[in-house]
GROMACS .gro file of C-alpha atoms in nm:
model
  174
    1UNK     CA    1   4.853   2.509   1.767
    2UNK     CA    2   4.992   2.395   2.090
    3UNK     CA    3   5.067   2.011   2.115
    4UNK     CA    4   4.814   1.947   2.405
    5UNK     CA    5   4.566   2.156   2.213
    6UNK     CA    6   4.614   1.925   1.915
    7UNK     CA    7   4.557   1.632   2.132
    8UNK     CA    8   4.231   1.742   2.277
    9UNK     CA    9   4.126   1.839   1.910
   10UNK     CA   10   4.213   1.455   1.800
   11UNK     CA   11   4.025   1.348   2.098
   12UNK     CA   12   3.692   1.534   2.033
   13UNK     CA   13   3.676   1.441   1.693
   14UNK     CA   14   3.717   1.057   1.730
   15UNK     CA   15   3.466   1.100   2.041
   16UNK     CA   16   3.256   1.241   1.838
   17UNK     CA   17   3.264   0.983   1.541
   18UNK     CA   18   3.214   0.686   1.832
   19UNK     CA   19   2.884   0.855   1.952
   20UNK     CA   20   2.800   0.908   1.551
   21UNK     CA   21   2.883   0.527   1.511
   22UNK     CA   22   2.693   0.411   1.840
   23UNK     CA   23   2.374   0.625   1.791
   24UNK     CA   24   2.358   0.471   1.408
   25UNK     CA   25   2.344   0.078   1.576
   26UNK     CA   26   2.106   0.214   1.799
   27UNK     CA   27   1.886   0.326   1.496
   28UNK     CA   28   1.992   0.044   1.252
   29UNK     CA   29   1.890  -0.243   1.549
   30UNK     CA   30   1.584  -0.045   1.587
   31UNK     CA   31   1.510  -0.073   1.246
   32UNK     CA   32   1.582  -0.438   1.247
   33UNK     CA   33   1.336  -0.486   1.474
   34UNK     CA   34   1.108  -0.335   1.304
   35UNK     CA   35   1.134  -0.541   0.982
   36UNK     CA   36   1.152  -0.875   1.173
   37UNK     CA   37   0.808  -0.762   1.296
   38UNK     CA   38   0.644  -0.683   0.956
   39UNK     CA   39   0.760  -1.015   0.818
   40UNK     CA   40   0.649  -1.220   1.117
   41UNK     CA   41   0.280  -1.036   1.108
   42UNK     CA   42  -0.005  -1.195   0.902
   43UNK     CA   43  -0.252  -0.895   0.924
   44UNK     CA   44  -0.215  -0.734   0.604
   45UNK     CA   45  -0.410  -0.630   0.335
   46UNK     CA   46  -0.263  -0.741   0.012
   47UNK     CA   47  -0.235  -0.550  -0.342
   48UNK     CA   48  -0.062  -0.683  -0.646
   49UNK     CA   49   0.081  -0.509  -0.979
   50UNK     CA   50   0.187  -0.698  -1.277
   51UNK     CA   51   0.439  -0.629  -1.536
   52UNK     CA   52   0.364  -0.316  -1.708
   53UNK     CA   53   0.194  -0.172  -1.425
   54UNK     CA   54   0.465  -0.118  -1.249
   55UNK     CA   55   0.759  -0.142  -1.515
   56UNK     CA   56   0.831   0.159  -1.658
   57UNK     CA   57   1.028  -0.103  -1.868
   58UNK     CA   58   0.886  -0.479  -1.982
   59UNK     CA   59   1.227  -0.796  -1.882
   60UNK     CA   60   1.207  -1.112  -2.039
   61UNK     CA   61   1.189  -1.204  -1.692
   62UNK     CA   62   0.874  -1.017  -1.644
   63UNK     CA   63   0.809  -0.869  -1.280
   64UNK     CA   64   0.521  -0.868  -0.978
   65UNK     CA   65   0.491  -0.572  -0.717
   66UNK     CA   66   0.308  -0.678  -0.372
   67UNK     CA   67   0.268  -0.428  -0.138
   68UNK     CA   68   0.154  -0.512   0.245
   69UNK     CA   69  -0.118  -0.238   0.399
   70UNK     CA   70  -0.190  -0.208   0.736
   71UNK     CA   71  -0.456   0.020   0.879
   72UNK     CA   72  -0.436   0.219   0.528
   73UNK     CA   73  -0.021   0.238   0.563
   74UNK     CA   74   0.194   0.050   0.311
   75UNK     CA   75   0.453  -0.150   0.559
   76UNK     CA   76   0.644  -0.310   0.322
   77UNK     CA   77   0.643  -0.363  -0.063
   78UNK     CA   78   0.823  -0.676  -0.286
   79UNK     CA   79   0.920  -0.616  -0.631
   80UNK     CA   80   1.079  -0.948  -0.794
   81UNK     CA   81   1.178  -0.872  -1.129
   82UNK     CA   82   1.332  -1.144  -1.386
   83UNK     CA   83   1.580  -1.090  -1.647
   84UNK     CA   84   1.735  -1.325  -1.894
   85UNK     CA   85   2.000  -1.505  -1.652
   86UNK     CA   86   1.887  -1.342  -1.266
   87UNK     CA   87   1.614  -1.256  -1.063
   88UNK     CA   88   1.628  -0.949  -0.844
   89UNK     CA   89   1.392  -0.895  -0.538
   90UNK     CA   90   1.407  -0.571  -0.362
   91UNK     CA   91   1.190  -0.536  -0.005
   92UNK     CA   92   1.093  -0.167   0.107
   93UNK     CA   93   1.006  -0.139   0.446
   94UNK     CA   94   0.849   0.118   0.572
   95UNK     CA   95   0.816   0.250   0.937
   96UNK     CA   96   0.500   0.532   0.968
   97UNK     CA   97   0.521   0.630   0.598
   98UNK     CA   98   0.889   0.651   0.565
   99UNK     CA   99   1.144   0.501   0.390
  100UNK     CA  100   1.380   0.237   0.709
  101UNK     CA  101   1.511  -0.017   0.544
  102UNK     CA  102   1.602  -0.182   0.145
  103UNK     CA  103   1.677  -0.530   0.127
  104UNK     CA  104   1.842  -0.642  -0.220
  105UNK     CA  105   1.920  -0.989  -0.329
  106UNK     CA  106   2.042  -1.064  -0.659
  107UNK     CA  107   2.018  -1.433  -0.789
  108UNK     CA  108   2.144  -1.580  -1.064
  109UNK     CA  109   2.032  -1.875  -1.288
  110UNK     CA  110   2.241  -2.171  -1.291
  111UNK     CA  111   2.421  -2.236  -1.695
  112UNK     CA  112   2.370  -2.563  -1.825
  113UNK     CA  113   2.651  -2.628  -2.058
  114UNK     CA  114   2.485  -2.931  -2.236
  115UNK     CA  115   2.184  -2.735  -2.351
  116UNK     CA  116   2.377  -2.420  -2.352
  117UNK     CA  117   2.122  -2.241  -2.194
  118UNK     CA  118   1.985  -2.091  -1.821
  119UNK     CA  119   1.818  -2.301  -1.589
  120UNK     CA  120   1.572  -2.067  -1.401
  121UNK     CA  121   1.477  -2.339  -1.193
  122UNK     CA  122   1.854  -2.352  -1.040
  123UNK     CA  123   1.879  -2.028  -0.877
  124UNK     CA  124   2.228  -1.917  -0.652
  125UNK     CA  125   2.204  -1.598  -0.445
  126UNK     CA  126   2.499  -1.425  -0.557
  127UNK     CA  127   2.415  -1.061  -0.421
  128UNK     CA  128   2.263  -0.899  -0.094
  129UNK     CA  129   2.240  -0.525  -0.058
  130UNK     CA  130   2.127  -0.362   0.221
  131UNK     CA  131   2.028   0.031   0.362
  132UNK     CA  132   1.886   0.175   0.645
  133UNK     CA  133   1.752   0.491   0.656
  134UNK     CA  134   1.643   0.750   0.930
  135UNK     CA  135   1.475   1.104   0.835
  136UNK     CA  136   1.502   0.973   0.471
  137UNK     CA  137   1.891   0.949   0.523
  138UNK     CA  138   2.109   0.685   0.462
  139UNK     CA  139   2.275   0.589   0.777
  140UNK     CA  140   2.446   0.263   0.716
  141UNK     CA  141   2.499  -0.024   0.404
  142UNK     CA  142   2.598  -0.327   0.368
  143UNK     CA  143   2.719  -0.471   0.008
  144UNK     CA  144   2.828  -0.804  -0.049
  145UNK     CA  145   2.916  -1.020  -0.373
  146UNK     CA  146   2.756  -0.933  -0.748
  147UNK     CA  147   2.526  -1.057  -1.029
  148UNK     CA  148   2.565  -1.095  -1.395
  149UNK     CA  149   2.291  -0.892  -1.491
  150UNK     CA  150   2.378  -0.603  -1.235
  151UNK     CA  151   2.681  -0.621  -1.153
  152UNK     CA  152   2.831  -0.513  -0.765
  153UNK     CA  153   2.640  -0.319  -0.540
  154UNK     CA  154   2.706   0.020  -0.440
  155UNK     CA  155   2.645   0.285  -0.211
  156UNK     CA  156   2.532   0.498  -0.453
  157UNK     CA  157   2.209   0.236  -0.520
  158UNK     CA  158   2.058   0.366  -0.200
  159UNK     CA  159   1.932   0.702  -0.406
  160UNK     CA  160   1.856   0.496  -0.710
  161UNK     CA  161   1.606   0.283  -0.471
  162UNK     CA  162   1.516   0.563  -0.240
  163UNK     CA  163   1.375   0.738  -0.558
  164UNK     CA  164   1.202   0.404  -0.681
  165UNK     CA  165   1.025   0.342  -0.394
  166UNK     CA  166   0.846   0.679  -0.408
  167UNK     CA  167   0.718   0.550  -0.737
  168UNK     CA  168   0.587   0.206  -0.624
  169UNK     CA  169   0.472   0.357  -0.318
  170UNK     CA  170   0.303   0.596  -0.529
  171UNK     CA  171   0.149   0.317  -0.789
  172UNK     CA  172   0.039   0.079  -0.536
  173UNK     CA  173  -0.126   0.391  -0.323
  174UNK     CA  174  -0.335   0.494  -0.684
   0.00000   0.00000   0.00000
């Protein structure tokens, strides 16, 4: 290949990944919008599942589902489930029946060395996770810090919760 054609080649591509990078802010700011405006509404219907009817397995911890309707359409759905030392709270959000954004936060209880035990009531946010999505894709993730009972969060967690949200969608939609 001649050098100039090599240079053009070089060009295109990294053109190309800056549009690829600009259109995904475009659609990840659009979807923050979007969630900012589901959390600051008031106007929903409200459902609630308990424990085992939503957990396909029971935590110490036990869990609670809450999904937010509106006009018939789930918005947005909060699972909080609590394990021996953590809580985790995942928030679907949903923008006309699909899948936009995951919000993860891990939290773990605080260890009392004197009683040897955890203190749920002392809780520390050790983990956020989240994805955006557009045409059920992920587009962008952001991953930061790690819990005892989970561990780090990946990339790969976006499938995992893709696929779980179908479920709860699909329970609190029964």
């Amino acid at each position: 290949m001649p050098p100039r054609l090599e240079y053009i080649t070089i060009a295109a591509l990294c053109f190309c990944g800056s549009i690829n990078a600009q259109t995904n802010k475009i659609v990840t700011t659009a979807i923050d919008r979007v969630v900012q405006e589901i959390n600051q509404s008031e106007d929903y219907e409200v459902r609630t599942l308990e424990n085992d009817e939503f957990l396909e397995q029971m935590t110490d911890g036990g869990g609670e589902l809450t999904g937010l309707m509106r006009n018939g359409q789930l918005v947005k759905m909060i699972e909080q489930v609590g394990l021996s030392s953590c809580v985790n709270v995942t928030e679907y959000y949903f923008e006309n029946s699909q899948l936009a954004f995951i919000s993860v936060q891990g939290s773990e209880f605080s260890y009392i060395d004197s009683t040897s035990s955890f203190d749920p009531r002392a809780q520390d946010v050790t983990m956020k996770a989240n994805f955006y999505f557009h045409a059920n894709k992920l587009i962008e993730s952001e991953l930061k810090g790690s819990t005892r009972c989970g561990g780090a969060p990946t990339k790969e967690w976006a499938a995992v919760y893709q696929t779980e949200a179908l479920r709860l969608k699909g329970l609190l939609m029964h």
